[in-house]
PDB file of C-alpha atoms and ligand atoms in Angstrom:
ATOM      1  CA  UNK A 244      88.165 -40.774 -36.558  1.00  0.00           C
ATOM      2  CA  UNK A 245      90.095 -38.863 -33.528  1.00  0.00           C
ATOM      3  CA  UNK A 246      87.316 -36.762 -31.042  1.00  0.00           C
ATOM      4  CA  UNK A 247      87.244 -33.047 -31.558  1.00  0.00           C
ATOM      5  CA  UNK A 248      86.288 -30.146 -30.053  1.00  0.00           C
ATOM      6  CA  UNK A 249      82.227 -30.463 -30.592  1.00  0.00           C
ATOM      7  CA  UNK A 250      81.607 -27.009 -30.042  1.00  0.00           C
ATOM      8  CA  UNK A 251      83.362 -25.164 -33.038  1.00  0.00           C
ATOM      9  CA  UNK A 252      80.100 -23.674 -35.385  1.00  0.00           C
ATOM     10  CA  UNK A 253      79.881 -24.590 -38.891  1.00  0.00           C
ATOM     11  CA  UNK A 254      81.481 -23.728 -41.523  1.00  0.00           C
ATOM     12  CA  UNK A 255      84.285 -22.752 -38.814  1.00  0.00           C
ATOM     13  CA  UNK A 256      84.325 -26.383 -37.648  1.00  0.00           C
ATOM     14  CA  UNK A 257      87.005 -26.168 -34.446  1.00  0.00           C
ATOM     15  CA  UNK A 258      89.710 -28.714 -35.018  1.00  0.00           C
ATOM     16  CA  UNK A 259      91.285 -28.762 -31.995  1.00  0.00           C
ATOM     17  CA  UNK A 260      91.882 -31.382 -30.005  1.00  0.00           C
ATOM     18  CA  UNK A 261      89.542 -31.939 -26.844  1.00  0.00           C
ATOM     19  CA  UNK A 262      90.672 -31.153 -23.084  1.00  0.00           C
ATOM     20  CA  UNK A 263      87.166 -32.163 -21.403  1.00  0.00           C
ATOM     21  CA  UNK A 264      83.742 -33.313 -21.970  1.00  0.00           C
ATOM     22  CA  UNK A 265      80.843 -30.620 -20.590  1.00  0.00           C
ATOM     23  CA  UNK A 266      78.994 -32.019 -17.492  1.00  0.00           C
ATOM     24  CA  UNK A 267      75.876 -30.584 -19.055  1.00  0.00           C
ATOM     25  CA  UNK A 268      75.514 -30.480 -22.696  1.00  0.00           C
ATOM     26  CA  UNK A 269      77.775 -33.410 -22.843  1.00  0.00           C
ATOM     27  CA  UNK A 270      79.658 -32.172 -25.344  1.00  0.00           C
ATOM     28  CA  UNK A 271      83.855 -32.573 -25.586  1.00  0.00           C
ATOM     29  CA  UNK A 272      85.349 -28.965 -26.073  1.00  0.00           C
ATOM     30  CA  UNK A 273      88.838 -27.951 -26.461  1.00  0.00           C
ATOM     31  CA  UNK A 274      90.852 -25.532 -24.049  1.00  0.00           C
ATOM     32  CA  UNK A 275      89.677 -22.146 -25.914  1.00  0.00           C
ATOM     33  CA  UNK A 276      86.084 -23.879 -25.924  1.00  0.00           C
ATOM     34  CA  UNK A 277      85.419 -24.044 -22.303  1.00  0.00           C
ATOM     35  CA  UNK A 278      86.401 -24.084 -18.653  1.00  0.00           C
ATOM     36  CA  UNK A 279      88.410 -27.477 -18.347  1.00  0.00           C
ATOM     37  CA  UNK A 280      88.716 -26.979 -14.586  1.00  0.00           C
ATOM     38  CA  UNK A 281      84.953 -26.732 -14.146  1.00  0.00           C
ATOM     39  CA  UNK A 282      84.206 -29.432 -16.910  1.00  0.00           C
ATOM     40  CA  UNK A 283      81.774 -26.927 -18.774  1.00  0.00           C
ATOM     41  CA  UNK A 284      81.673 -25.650 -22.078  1.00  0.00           C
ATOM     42  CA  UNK A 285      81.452 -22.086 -23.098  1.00  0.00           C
ATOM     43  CA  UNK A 286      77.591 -22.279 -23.531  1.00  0.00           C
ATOM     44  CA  UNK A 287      75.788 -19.826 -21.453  1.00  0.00           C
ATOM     45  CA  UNK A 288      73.027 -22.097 -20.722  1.00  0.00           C
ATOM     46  CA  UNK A 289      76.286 -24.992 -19.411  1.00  0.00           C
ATOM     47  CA  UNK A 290      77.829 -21.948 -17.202  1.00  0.00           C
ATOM     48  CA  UNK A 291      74.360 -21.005 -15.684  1.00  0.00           C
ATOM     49  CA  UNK A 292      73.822 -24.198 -14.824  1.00  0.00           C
ATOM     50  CA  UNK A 293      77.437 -24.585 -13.326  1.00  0.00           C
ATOM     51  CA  UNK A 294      77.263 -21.377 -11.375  1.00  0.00           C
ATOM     52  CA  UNK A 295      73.762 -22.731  -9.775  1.00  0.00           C
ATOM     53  CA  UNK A 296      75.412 -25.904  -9.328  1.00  0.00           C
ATOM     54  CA  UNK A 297      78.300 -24.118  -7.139  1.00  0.00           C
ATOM     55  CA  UNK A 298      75.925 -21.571  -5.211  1.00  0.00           C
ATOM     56  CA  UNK A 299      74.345 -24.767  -4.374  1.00  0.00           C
ATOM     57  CA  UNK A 300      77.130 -26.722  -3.192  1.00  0.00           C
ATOM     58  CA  UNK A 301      78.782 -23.830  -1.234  1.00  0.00           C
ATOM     59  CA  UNK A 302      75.344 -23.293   0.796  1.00  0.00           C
ATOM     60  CA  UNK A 303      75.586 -26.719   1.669  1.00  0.00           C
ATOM     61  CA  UNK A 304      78.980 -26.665   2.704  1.00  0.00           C
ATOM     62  CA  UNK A 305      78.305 -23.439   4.637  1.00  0.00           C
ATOM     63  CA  UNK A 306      75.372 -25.203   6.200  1.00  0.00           C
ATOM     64  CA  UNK A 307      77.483 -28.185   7.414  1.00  0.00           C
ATOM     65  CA  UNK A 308      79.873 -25.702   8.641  1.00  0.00           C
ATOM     66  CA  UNK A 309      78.032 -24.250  10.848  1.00  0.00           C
ATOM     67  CA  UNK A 310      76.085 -27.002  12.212  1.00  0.00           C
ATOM     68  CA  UNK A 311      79.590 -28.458  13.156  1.00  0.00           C
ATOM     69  CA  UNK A 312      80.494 -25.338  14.853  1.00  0.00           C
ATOM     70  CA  UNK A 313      76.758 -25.563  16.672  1.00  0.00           C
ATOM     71  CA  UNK A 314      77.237 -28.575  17.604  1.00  0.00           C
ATOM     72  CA  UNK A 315      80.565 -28.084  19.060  1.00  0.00           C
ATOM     73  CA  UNK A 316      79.420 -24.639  20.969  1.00  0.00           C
ATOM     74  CA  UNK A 317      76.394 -26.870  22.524  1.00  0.00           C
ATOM     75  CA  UNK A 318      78.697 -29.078  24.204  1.00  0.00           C
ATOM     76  CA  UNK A 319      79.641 -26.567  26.082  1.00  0.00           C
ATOM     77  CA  UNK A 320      76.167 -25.100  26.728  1.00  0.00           C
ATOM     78  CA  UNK A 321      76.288 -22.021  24.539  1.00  0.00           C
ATOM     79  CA  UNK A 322      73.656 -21.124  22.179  1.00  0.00           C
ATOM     80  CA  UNK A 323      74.770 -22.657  18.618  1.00  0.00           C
ATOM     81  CA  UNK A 324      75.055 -19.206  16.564  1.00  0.00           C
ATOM     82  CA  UNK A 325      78.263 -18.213  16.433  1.00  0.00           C
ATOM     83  CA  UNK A 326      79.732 -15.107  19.000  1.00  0.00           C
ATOM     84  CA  UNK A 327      76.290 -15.509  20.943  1.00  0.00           C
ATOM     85  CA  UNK A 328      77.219 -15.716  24.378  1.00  0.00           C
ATOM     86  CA  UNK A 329      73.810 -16.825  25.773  1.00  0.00           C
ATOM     87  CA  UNK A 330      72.634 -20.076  27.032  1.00  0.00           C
ATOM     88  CA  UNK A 331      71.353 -22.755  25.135  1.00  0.00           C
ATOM     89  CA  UNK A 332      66.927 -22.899  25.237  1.00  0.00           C
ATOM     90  CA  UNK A 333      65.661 -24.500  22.767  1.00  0.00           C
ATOM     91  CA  UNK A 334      66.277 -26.923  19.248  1.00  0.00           C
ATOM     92  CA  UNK A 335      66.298 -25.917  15.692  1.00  0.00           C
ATOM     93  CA  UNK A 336      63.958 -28.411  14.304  1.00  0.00           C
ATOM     94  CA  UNK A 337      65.363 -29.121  11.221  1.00  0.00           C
ATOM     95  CA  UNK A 338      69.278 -29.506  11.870  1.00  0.00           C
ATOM     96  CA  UNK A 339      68.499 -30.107  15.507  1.00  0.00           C
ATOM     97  CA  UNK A 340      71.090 -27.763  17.237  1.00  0.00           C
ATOM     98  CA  UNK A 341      70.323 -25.884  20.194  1.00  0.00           C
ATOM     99  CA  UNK A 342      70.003 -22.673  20.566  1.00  0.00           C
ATOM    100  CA  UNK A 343      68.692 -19.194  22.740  1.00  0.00           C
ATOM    101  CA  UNK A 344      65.621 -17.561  22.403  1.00  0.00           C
ATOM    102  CA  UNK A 345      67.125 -14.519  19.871  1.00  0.00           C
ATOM    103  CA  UNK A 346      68.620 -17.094  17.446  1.00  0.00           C
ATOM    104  CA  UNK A 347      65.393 -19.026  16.640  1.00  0.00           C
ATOM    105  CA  UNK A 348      61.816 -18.392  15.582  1.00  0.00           C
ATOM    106  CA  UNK A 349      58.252 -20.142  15.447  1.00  0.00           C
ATOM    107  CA  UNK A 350      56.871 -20.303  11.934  1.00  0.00           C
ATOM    108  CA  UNK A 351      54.232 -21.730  11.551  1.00  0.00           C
ATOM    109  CA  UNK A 352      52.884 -23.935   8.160  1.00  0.00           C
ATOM    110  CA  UNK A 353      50.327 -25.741   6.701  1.00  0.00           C
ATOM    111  CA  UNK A 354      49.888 -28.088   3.425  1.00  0.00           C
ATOM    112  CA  UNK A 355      47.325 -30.102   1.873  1.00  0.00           C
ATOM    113  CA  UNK A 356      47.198 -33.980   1.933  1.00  0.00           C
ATOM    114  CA  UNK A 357      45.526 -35.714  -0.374  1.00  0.00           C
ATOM    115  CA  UNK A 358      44.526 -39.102  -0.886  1.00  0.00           C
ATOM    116  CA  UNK A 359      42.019 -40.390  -3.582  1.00  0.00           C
ATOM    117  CA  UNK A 360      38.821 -39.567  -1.512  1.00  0.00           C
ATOM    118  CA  UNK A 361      39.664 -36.476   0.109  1.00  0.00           C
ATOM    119  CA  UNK A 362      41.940 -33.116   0.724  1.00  0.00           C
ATOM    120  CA  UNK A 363      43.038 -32.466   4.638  1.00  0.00           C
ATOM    121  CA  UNK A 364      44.902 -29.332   5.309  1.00  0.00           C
ATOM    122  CA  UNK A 365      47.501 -30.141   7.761  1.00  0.00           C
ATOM    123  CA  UNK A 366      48.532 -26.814  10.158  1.00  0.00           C
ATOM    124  CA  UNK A 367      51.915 -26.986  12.402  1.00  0.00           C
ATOM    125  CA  UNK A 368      54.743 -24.763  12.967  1.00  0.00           C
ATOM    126  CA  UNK A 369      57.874 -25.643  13.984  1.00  0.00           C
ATOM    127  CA  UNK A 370      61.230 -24.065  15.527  1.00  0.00           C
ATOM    128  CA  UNK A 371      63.892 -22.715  12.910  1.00  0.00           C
ATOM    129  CA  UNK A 372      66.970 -21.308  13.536  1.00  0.00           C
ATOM    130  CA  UNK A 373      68.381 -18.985  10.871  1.00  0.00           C
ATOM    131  CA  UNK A 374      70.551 -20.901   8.871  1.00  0.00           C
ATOM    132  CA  UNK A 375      66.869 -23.367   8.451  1.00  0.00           C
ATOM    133  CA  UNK A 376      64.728 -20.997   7.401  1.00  0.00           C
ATOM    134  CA  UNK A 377      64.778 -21.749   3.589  1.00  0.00           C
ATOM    135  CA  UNK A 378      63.572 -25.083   4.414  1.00  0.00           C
ATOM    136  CA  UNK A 379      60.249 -23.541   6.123  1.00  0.00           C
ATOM    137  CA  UNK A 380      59.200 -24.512   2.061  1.00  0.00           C
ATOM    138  CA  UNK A 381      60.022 -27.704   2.341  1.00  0.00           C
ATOM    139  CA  UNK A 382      57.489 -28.194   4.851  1.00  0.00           C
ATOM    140  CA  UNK A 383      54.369 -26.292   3.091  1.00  0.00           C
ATOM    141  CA  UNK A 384      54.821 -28.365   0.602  1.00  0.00           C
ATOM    142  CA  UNK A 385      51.549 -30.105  -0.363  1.00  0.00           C
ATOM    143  CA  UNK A 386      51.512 -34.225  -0.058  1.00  0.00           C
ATOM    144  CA  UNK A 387      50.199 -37.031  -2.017  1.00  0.00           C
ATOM    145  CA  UNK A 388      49.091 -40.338  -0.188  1.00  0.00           C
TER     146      UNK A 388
HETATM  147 ZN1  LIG B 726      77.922 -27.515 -22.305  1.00  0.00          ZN
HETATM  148 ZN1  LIG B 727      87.293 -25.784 -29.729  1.00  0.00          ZN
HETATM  149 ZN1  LIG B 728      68.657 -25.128  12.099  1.00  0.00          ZN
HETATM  150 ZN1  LIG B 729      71.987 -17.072  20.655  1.00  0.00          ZN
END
C-alpha cells in the first residue's frame, strides 16, 4: 500500500499524498498537514520544537559571526566588539578574542566535584565578553570523576 499523509485524525483519515516526513514525530504529512520547507508537521509540540531548534541555530550562527568579525578587528589591534574604537586589553576566555576593559567582565564560579570518596567545591572566575556570558553555566556546572 502507497504512504499517506499520517497525520489526518480518524474517522477523517487524510488521503493525500505525502510531501515530507516530520523531523520530530517522524511522521509523513501531506502539504496542508505541515510545513514541507521546515520538514515539520502541524503538531504544536513538532513546531515548538522546530522554533527552539532555529533560535538555537541562529545564536550560533550569530555567535560565529561575530567572533569572525573579532577576530578580524584584533588583527588590527582594536577591541573585538563591534564600533568600539578602543584598544585591545584583555581575552574572552571562552571564544578567546580580545578585547578592552568595557567589553568584558570577571565572573566568578564555583562547582562541586565529586568522586566516590569525597565532594570538593572548586571556586574560579574567569573573563567573559558579552556574547560568552550564557556559557558562565556551563562552567558552574557540577562534575563527576
Ligand atoms: Zn511532527
Ligand atoms: Zn494530510
Ligand atoms: Zn567571548
Ligand atoms: Zn571595547
Amino acid at each position: 500500500m502507497a504512504l499517506h499523509c499520517e497525520k489526518g485524525l480518524l474517522p477523517l483519515l487524510c488521503r493525500e499524498p505525502v510531501a515530507e516526513q516530520c523531523l520530530y514525530c517522524g511522521k509523513h504529512f501531506c502539504v496542508k498537514h505541515g510545513h514541507v520547507d521546515k520538514a515539520t508537521c502541524g503538531n504544536f509540540s513538532c513546531m515548538q520544537n522546530y522554533k527552539r531548534d532555529r533560535a538555537i541555530k541562529e545564536r550560533e550562527l550569530w555567535e560565529e559571526e561575530r567572533r569572525r568579525g573579532g577576530i578580524e578587528r584584533n588583527a588590527i589591534n582594536l577591541c573585538g566588539h563591534p564600533e568600539c574604537v578602543n584598544e585591545v586589553y584583555v581575552a574572552c576566555g571562552h571564544c578567546e578574542v580580545l578585547f578592552c576593559p568595557n567589553h568584558v567582565s570577571r565572573r566568578a564560579f564555583s562547582f562541586n566535584t565529586y568522586t566516590r570518596r569525597s565532594v570538593t567545591r572548586v571556586q574560579g572566575d574567569i573573563i567573559l565578553c558579552e556574547a560568552c556570558l550564557p556559557y558562565l553555566k556551563e562552567y558552574k556546572k557540577d562534575r563527576y570523576e
